[in-house]
Every structure is written in structure tokens, then in C-alpha cells.
Amino acid sequence: MSLTRPLVILLLLALLGFLALQRCAGERPQQLSRSRILMGTVVEISASSADPGRLEAAVTDAFAEMTRIEGLMRPAGEGSDVARLTVSEQGTEVAPETAEVIALGLQVAAASGGAFDMGLGRLKALWGIETETPRVPAPPEIRQALAGAGLGDLRLDGRRVEKAQPALAVDLGAIAKGYAVDRAVEVLRRAGIESAAVNAGGNIRLIGDHGGRPWRIAIQHPREAAGQLAVLELVDTSVSTSGDYERFFEQDGVRYHHILDPRTGYPAGRCQSVTVVTASAALADALSTAAFVLGPEEGLALLQRFPATEGLIVAADGTRHASPGLEARLTWR
Ligand code: ADP
Ligand code: MG
């Protein structure tokens, strides 16, 4: 007995050591990053989990969900609610997801006094900023393209969307990417993923933190291609940036970009970039576009009307404006 006791202890120690190793191996999170082109931009999903098999499946499912949302909300194509709405005379019934996006968009439209407008499809097509042949339209063309747009251009009754004017073309370009990010996050969460970042062209949503520390999100400098404006330390939230440097063309020394002011029909001139931090990526997406149109003062005031929503605005003259609640999480570069 006395001889075997050390042996038993040794065996027990070895077993404990083995179990501890197993635990470490089992709990060491695996990381996976995948990117795809979706909704006209690069979408990147980075996720970590202790279970590599689950990780791969979850990321694949998240991309599939984003592809499904893109199918519903892209401007044209079979199965697109937006395409059906645009060709309809008075409106049509849409999928619950599309109705949810339009409901949120209408809220932002109302809160922003119409600066956010989902009825600018004709105006967007007229400028052609995201095409090979953009051009500055003549004022009468702009007036015509704006006909029917404005507060009240769209109404939602359950799943039915009503258009104020048959000619109105719906465009969810300022909100659909954020919504798709929210859906991807939902899929990842349901699969048990506790740490992830989903980024669709500057519409980012974060699950949890990054290895026990906040995620560090660098915000692009609007006038220095390789430069950073600021770094934000964020946990379990969304951040979206809208800028005049993303999609634009220049003519006679003037920059014409893709965020349009519904009051004038021209690209909004008050900001270089707007970053919004809030819980949902769809709301961050819509608010960053809306605040961009409104400019620094009214833009930050708009953000205050939404719970736990913060922002960072670079005005047209390059001055920087941050909401007070963001200062603690912000390092200027
Ligand atoms: P990005 O698409 O580059 O992320 P935004 O989220 O700011 O940028 O969305 C810009 C897009 O939103 C435009 O390409 C257009 O489709 C649409 N849009 C432009 N101006 C407005 C506006 N005032 N209100 C709502 N949507 C707009
Ligand atoms: Mg947007």
C-alpha cells in the first residue's frame, strides 16, 4: 500500500494535468475570418469560438442570411421587394424584413425632418454616381426626379407599403446594409458565437469583446486615404460611417458624392464624414446618412433623440465634432 500511494498520487496528478490540458485546448478560441462581395461592397465576418466546426457553419449561415436580405432589398431583380415597389403604381405588400427596414427608415425620416428619404431612387439614378457614367444633371431634371419625394412619400400599413406617387422609386441604400449586418449577427448569436465583428463596407456590428478587451475600431480619415481619424474602443454595439470620399466623381474641381440632400437634389455639403455608434447596425447606418445631410450641429442633435446613440462628425471645413458620451471611448489620431 505504502509503495503504491506515490504511484496513485502521480497517476492522479498526471490525470489532472491531462484534463487541464484538454480544457485549455477546448477553450482556446479559434478565430475565423471570411469576406465576400455583397450589396456592392466587401463584407467581412470575423468570429471566434472554442468550437471550430460550429464557427465555420455559423459564418457560412450568416453570409447566406445577408445574401437573402440583399435579394429582398436590392434595387432590381427577381424577388426584390424594392424592385416590385418601384414598378408598382400605388405600392405593394412586402416581406416582414423589408417592412421592418422601412418602418425604421420612416422613423429616421420623421426624426430628421426628411433629411433621410427612402424615395430618392430616381434622383440617385439621375446622378449615376455609382455607375460608369456619372454626370451633373440640369436643374429641371433634378426637380423632376424629386417629384413625389419628401416626408410622406412612403407610408407603411402592416406589411403594405403605399407610395404617394406612382413614379417614386424606392432606394434602401442607406439602411439595408446595416440591417443585413444585424441579421448576420442574429445568426451568429443563435449559433452560440460570443465574439465576432461583421463589417459591410463601414457598417460594423460587434458581438461581445475581443479576447477580453474592447474592440478597437479605426475610423478612416475623410481626406487622407491611408490615414486614421480616430480609434474607438467598443463592446457589443454597432458603428457606421458615411463619408463623401467613398463614392464620388469630380467635375470642374467640385466633388459630387453619393449622399443626396432631398431638399436640394444635390449632394449634401455640410460634412466630410459621420460616424454613429448605437445598438443596431440598421439604425447606425440610417442615422449616419441622415446626420451627414443635416450637418454637425443638427446631426448631433438628431443622434440625441435616439437612446444610447453617439456620434463623431467631420464638418465640411474639417472641424471635428463628437458627442460628449463618446469622448471616453475615443482617441483622436
Ligand atoms: P454607403 O452606402 O457608402 O455605406 P450610406 O449609408 O451613407 O453610404 O448610404 C448612401 C446611399 O444611400 C446612397 O448610395 C443612396 O442609395 C442612398 N441615399 C443617398 N442620399 C440619401 C438620403 N438623403 N436619404 C436616404 N438615403 C439616401
Ligand atoms: Mg447609411
PDB file of C-alpha atoms in Angstrom, residues 26-166:
ATOM      1  CA  GLY A  26     -11.032  23.026 -25.708  1.00  0.00           C
ATOM      2  CA  GLU A  27     -11.389  26.613 -24.530  1.00  0.00           C
ATOM      3  CA  ARG A  28      -8.746  28.258 -26.638  1.00  0.00           C
ATOM      4  CA  PRO A  29     -10.957  30.153 -29.070  1.00  0.00           C
ATOM      5  CA  GLN A  30     -10.411  29.503 -32.736  1.00  0.00           C
ATOM      6  CA  GLN A  31     -10.642  32.522 -34.999  1.00  0.00           C
ATOM      7  CA  LEU A  32     -12.140  32.600 -38.450  1.00  0.00           C
ATOM      8  CA  SER A  33     -12.308  35.491 -40.946  1.00  0.00           C
ATOM      9  CA  ARG A  34     -14.115  35.307 -44.252  1.00  0.00           C
ATOM     10  CA  SER A  35     -15.009  38.003 -46.756  1.00  0.00           C
ATOM     11  CA  ARG A  36     -17.345  38.226 -49.717  1.00  0.00           C
ATOM     12  CA  ILE A  37     -18.636  40.881 -52.070  1.00  0.00           C
ATOM     13  CA  LEU A  38     -22.270  41.553 -51.172  1.00  0.00           C
ATOM     14  CA  MET A  39     -24.553  44.585 -51.573  1.00  0.00           C
ATOM     15  CA  GLY A  40     -21.934  46.294 -53.716  1.00  0.00           C
ATOM     16  CA  THR A  41     -19.276  46.218 -51.010  1.00  0.00           C
ATOM     17  CA  VAL A  42     -16.819  43.981 -49.193  1.00  0.00           C
ATOM     18  CA  VAL A  43     -18.427  42.156 -46.290  1.00  0.00           C
ATOM     19  CA  GLU A  44     -16.091  40.682 -43.713  1.00  0.00           C
ATOM     20  CA  ILE A  45     -17.068  38.418 -40.844  1.00  0.00           C
ATOM     21  CA  SER A  46     -14.518  37.619 -38.128  1.00  0.00           C
ATOM     22  CA  ALA A  47     -15.699  35.324 -35.382  1.00  0.00           C
ATOM     23  CA  SER A  48     -14.170  33.263 -32.632  1.00  0.00           C
ATOM     24  CA  SER A  49     -15.420  30.245 -30.752  1.00  0.00           C
ATOM     25  CA  ALA A  50     -13.993  27.302 -28.874  1.00  0.00           C
ATOM     26  CA  ASP A  51     -15.757  25.016 -31.333  1.00  0.00           C
ATOM     27  CA  PRO A  52     -14.187  25.259 -34.826  1.00  0.00           C
ATOM     28  CA  GLY A  53     -16.880  23.176 -36.530  1.00  0.00           C
ATOM     29  CA  ARG A  54     -19.621  25.430 -35.224  1.00  0.00           C
ATOM     30  CA  LEU A  55     -17.644  28.506 -36.278  1.00  0.00           C
ATOM     31  CA  GLU A  56     -17.381  27.556 -39.946  1.00  0.00           C
ATOM     32  CA  ALA A  57     -21.097  26.674 -40.165  1.00  0.00           C
ATOM     33  CA  ALA A  58     -22.187  29.831 -38.342  1.00  0.00           C
ATOM     34  CA  VAL A  59     -20.192  32.138 -40.619  1.00  0.00           C
ATOM     35  CA  THR A  60     -21.487  30.369 -43.728  1.00  0.00           C
ATOM     36  CA  ASP A  61     -25.075  30.724 -42.458  1.00  0.00           C
ATOM     37  CA  ALA A  62     -24.528  34.400 -41.627  1.00  0.00           C
ATOM     38  CA  PHE A  63     -23.393  35.110 -45.205  1.00  0.00           C
ATOM     39  CA  ALA A  64     -26.393  33.173 -46.536  1.00  0.00           C
ATOM     40  CA  GLU A  65     -28.721  35.333 -44.453  1.00  0.00           C
ATOM     41  CA  MET A  66     -27.091  38.531 -45.751  1.00  0.00           C
ATOM     42  CA  THR A  67     -27.452  37.261 -49.322  1.00  0.00           C
ATOM     43  CA  ARG A  68     -31.158  36.629 -48.678  1.00  0.00           C
ATOM     44  CA  ILE A  69     -31.618  40.193 -47.346  1.00  0.00           C
ATOM     45  CA  GLU A  70     -29.741  41.617 -50.331  1.00  0.00           C
ATOM     46  CA  GLY A  71     -32.130  39.692 -52.606  1.00  0.00           C
ATOM     47  CA  LEU A  72     -35.137  41.353 -50.952  1.00  0.00           C
ATOM     48  CA  MET A  73     -33.747  44.893 -50.894  1.00  0.00           C
ATOM     49  CA  ARG A  74     -31.541  45.330 -53.970  1.00  0.00           C
ATOM     50  CA  PRO A  75     -32.819  47.923 -56.452  1.00  0.00           C
ATOM     51  CA  ALA A  76     -33.602  45.418 -59.219  1.00  0.00           C
ATOM     52  CA  GLY A  77     -34.016  41.727 -59.819  1.00  0.00           C
ATOM     53  CA  GLU A  78     -36.385  38.812 -59.331  1.00  0.00           C
ATOM     54  CA  GLY A  79     -37.586  38.503 -55.748  1.00  0.00           C
ATOM     55  CA  SER A  80     -36.659  42.061 -54.777  1.00  0.00           C
ATOM     56  CA  ASP A  81     -39.359  43.887 -52.798  1.00  0.00           C
ATOM     57  CA  VAL A  82     -37.726  47.196 -53.698  1.00  0.00           C
ATOM     58  CA  ALA A  83     -37.931  46.450 -57.426  1.00  0.00           C
ATOM     59  CA  ARG A  84     -41.608  45.466 -57.100  1.00  0.00           C
ATOM     60  CA  LEU A  85     -42.349  48.612 -55.119  1.00  0.00           C
ATOM     61  CA  THR A  86     -40.682  50.803 -57.702  1.00  0.00           C
ATOM     62  CA  VAL A  87     -42.690  49.443 -60.644  1.00  0.00           C
ATOM     63  CA  SER A  88     -45.976  49.345 -58.698  1.00  0.00           C
ATOM     64  CA  GLU A  89     -48.435  52.191 -59.167  1.00  0.00           C
ATOM     65  CA  GLN A  90     -49.549  52.675 -55.578  1.00  0.00           C
ATOM     66  CA  GLY A  91     -47.454  50.277 -53.583  1.00  0.00           C
ATOM     67  CA  THR A  92     -47.397  46.627 -52.647  1.00  0.00           C
ATOM     68  CA  GLU A  93     -47.114  44.113 -49.839  1.00  0.00           C
ATOM     69  CA  VAL A  94     -43.530  43.309 -48.827  1.00  0.00           C
ATOM     70  CA  ALA A  95     -41.705  40.690 -46.774  1.00  0.00           C
ATOM     71  CA  PRO A  96     -41.675  41.237 -42.991  1.00  0.00           C
ATOM     72  CA  GLU A  97     -37.948  42.049 -43.143  1.00  0.00           C
ATOM     73  CA  THR A  98     -38.498  44.778 -45.757  1.00  0.00           C
ATOM     74  CA  ALA A  99     -41.410  46.173 -43.743  1.00  0.00           C
ATOM     75  CA  GLU A 100     -39.182  46.261 -40.649  1.00  0.00           C
ATOM     76  CA  VAL A 101     -36.484  48.190 -42.526  1.00  0.00           C
ATOM     77  CA  ILE A 102     -38.985  50.648 -43.987  1.00  0.00           C
ATOM     78  CA  ALA A 103     -40.581  51.177 -40.555  1.00  0.00           C
ATOM     79  CA  LEU A 104     -37.192  52.065 -39.079  1.00  0.00           C
ATOM     80  CA  GLY A 105     -36.351  54.248 -42.084  1.00  0.00           C
ATOM     81  CA  LEU A 106     -39.626  56.142 -41.702  1.00  0.00           C
ATOM     82  CA  GLN A 107     -38.781  56.773 -38.050  1.00  0.00           C
ATOM     83  CA  VAL A 108     -35.401  58.252 -39.049  1.00  0.00           C
ATOM     84  CA  ALA A 109     -37.062  60.210 -41.876  1.00  0.00           C
ATOM     85  CA  ALA A 110     -39.501  61.793 -39.404  1.00  0.00           C
ATOM     86  CA  ALA A 111     -36.860  62.448 -36.721  1.00  0.00           C
ATOM     87  CA  SER A 112     -34.557  64.089 -39.272  1.00  0.00           C
ATOM     88  CA  GLY A 113     -37.265  66.306 -40.756  1.00  0.00           C
ATOM     89  CA  GLY A 114     -36.980  64.486 -44.076  1.00  0.00           C
ATOM     90  CA  ALA A 115     -33.167  64.591 -44.411  1.00  0.00           C
ATOM     91  CA  PHE A 116     -33.348  60.800 -44.575  1.00  0.00           C
ATOM     92  CA  ASP A 117     -35.523  59.813 -47.534  1.00  0.00           C
ATOM     93  CA  MET A 118     -36.049  56.325 -48.965  1.00  0.00           C
ATOM     94  CA  GLY A 119     -37.771  57.765 -52.049  1.00  0.00           C
ATOM     95  CA  LEU A 120     -34.659  59.103 -53.797  1.00  0.00           C
ATOM     96  CA  GLY A 121     -34.248  56.228 -56.251  1.00  0.00           C
ATOM     97  CA  ARG A 122     -34.904  58.387 -59.326  1.00  0.00           C
ATOM     98  CA  LEU A 123     -32.560  61.121 -58.133  1.00  0.00           C
ATOM     99  CA  LYS A 124     -29.832  58.560 -57.453  1.00  0.00           C
ATOM    100  CA  ALA A 125     -30.256  57.091 -60.960  1.00  0.00           C
ATOM    101  CA  LEU A 126     -30.170  60.590 -62.480  1.00  0.00           C
ATOM    102  CA  TRP A 127     -26.798  61.419 -60.913  1.00  0.00           C
ATOM    103  CA  GLY A 128     -25.459  57.947 -61.736  1.00  0.00           C
ATOM    104  CA  ILE A 129     -22.773  58.352 -59.092  1.00  0.00           C
ATOM    105  CA  GLU A 130     -22.355  54.620 -58.620  1.00  0.00           C
ATOM    106  CA  THR A 131     -22.272  53.987 -62.401  1.00  0.00           C
ATOM    107  CA  GLU A 132     -19.541  54.283 -65.023  1.00  0.00           C
ATOM    108  CA  THR A 133     -21.152  57.457 -66.409  1.00  0.00           C
ATOM    109  CA  PRO A 134     -21.956  59.898 -63.615  1.00  0.00           C
ATOM    110  CA  ARG A 135     -22.935  63.454 -64.569  1.00  0.00           C
ATOM    111  CA  VAL A 136     -24.219  66.695 -63.087  1.00  0.00           C
ATOM    112  CA  PRO A 137     -27.899  66.892 -64.079  1.00  0.00           C
ATOM    113  CA  ALA A 138     -29.654  70.090 -65.190  1.00  0.00           C
ATOM    114  CA  PRO A 139     -31.891  71.756 -62.555  1.00  0.00           C
ATOM    115  CA  PRO A 140     -35.187  70.826 -64.298  1.00  0.00           C
ATOM    116  CA  GLU A 141     -34.114  67.181 -64.355  1.00  0.00           C
ATOM    117  CA  ILE A 142     -33.434  67.355 -60.626  1.00  0.00           C
ATOM    118  CA  ARG A 143     -36.817  68.912 -59.931  1.00  0.00           C
ATOM    119  CA  GLN A 144     -38.496  66.189 -61.939  1.00  0.00           C
ATOM    120  CA  ALA A 145     -36.586  63.393 -60.199  1.00  0.00           C
ATOM    121  CA  LEU A 146     -37.604  64.818 -56.805  1.00  0.00           C
ATOM    122  CA  ALA A 147     -41.320  64.844 -57.656  1.00  0.00           C
ATOM    123  CA  GLY A 148     -43.175  62.811 -55.040  1.00  0.00           C
ATOM    124  CA  ALA A 149     -40.169  62.509 -52.726  1.00  0.00           C
ATOM    125  CA  GLY A 150     -40.232  64.151 -49.296  1.00  0.00           C
ATOM    126  CA  LEU A 151     -41.844  63.376 -45.927  1.00  0.00           C
ATOM    127  CA  GLY A 152     -44.939  61.253 -46.548  1.00  0.00           C
ATOM    128  CA  ASP A 153     -43.679  59.835 -49.854  1.00  0.00           C
ATOM    129  CA  LEU A 154     -43.931  56.341 -48.348  1.00  0.00           C
ATOM    130  CA  ARG A 155     -46.462  55.011 -45.874  1.00  0.00           C
ATOM    131  CA  LEU A 156     -46.467  51.668 -44.139  1.00  0.00           C
ATOM    132  CA  ASP A 157     -49.574  49.789 -43.075  1.00  0.00           C
ATOM    133  CA  GLY A 158     -48.551  46.450 -41.607  1.00  0.00           C
ATOM    134  CA  ARG A 159     -46.699  44.800 -44.470  1.00  0.00           C
ATOM    135  CA  ARG A 160     -48.196  47.034 -47.118  1.00  0.00           C
ATOM    136  CA  VAL A 161     -46.111  49.935 -48.427  1.00  0.00           C
ATOM    137  CA  GLU A 162     -48.024  52.794 -50.068  1.00  0.00           C
ATOM    138  CA  LYS A 163     -46.357  55.194 -52.478  1.00  0.00           C
ATOM    139  CA  ALA A 164     -47.546  58.798 -52.689  1.00  0.00           C
ATOM    140  CA  GLN A 165     -46.642  58.914 -56.423  1.00  0.00           C
ATOM    141  CA  PRO A 166     -46.508  56.105 -58.997  1.00  0.00           C
TER     142      PRO A 166
END
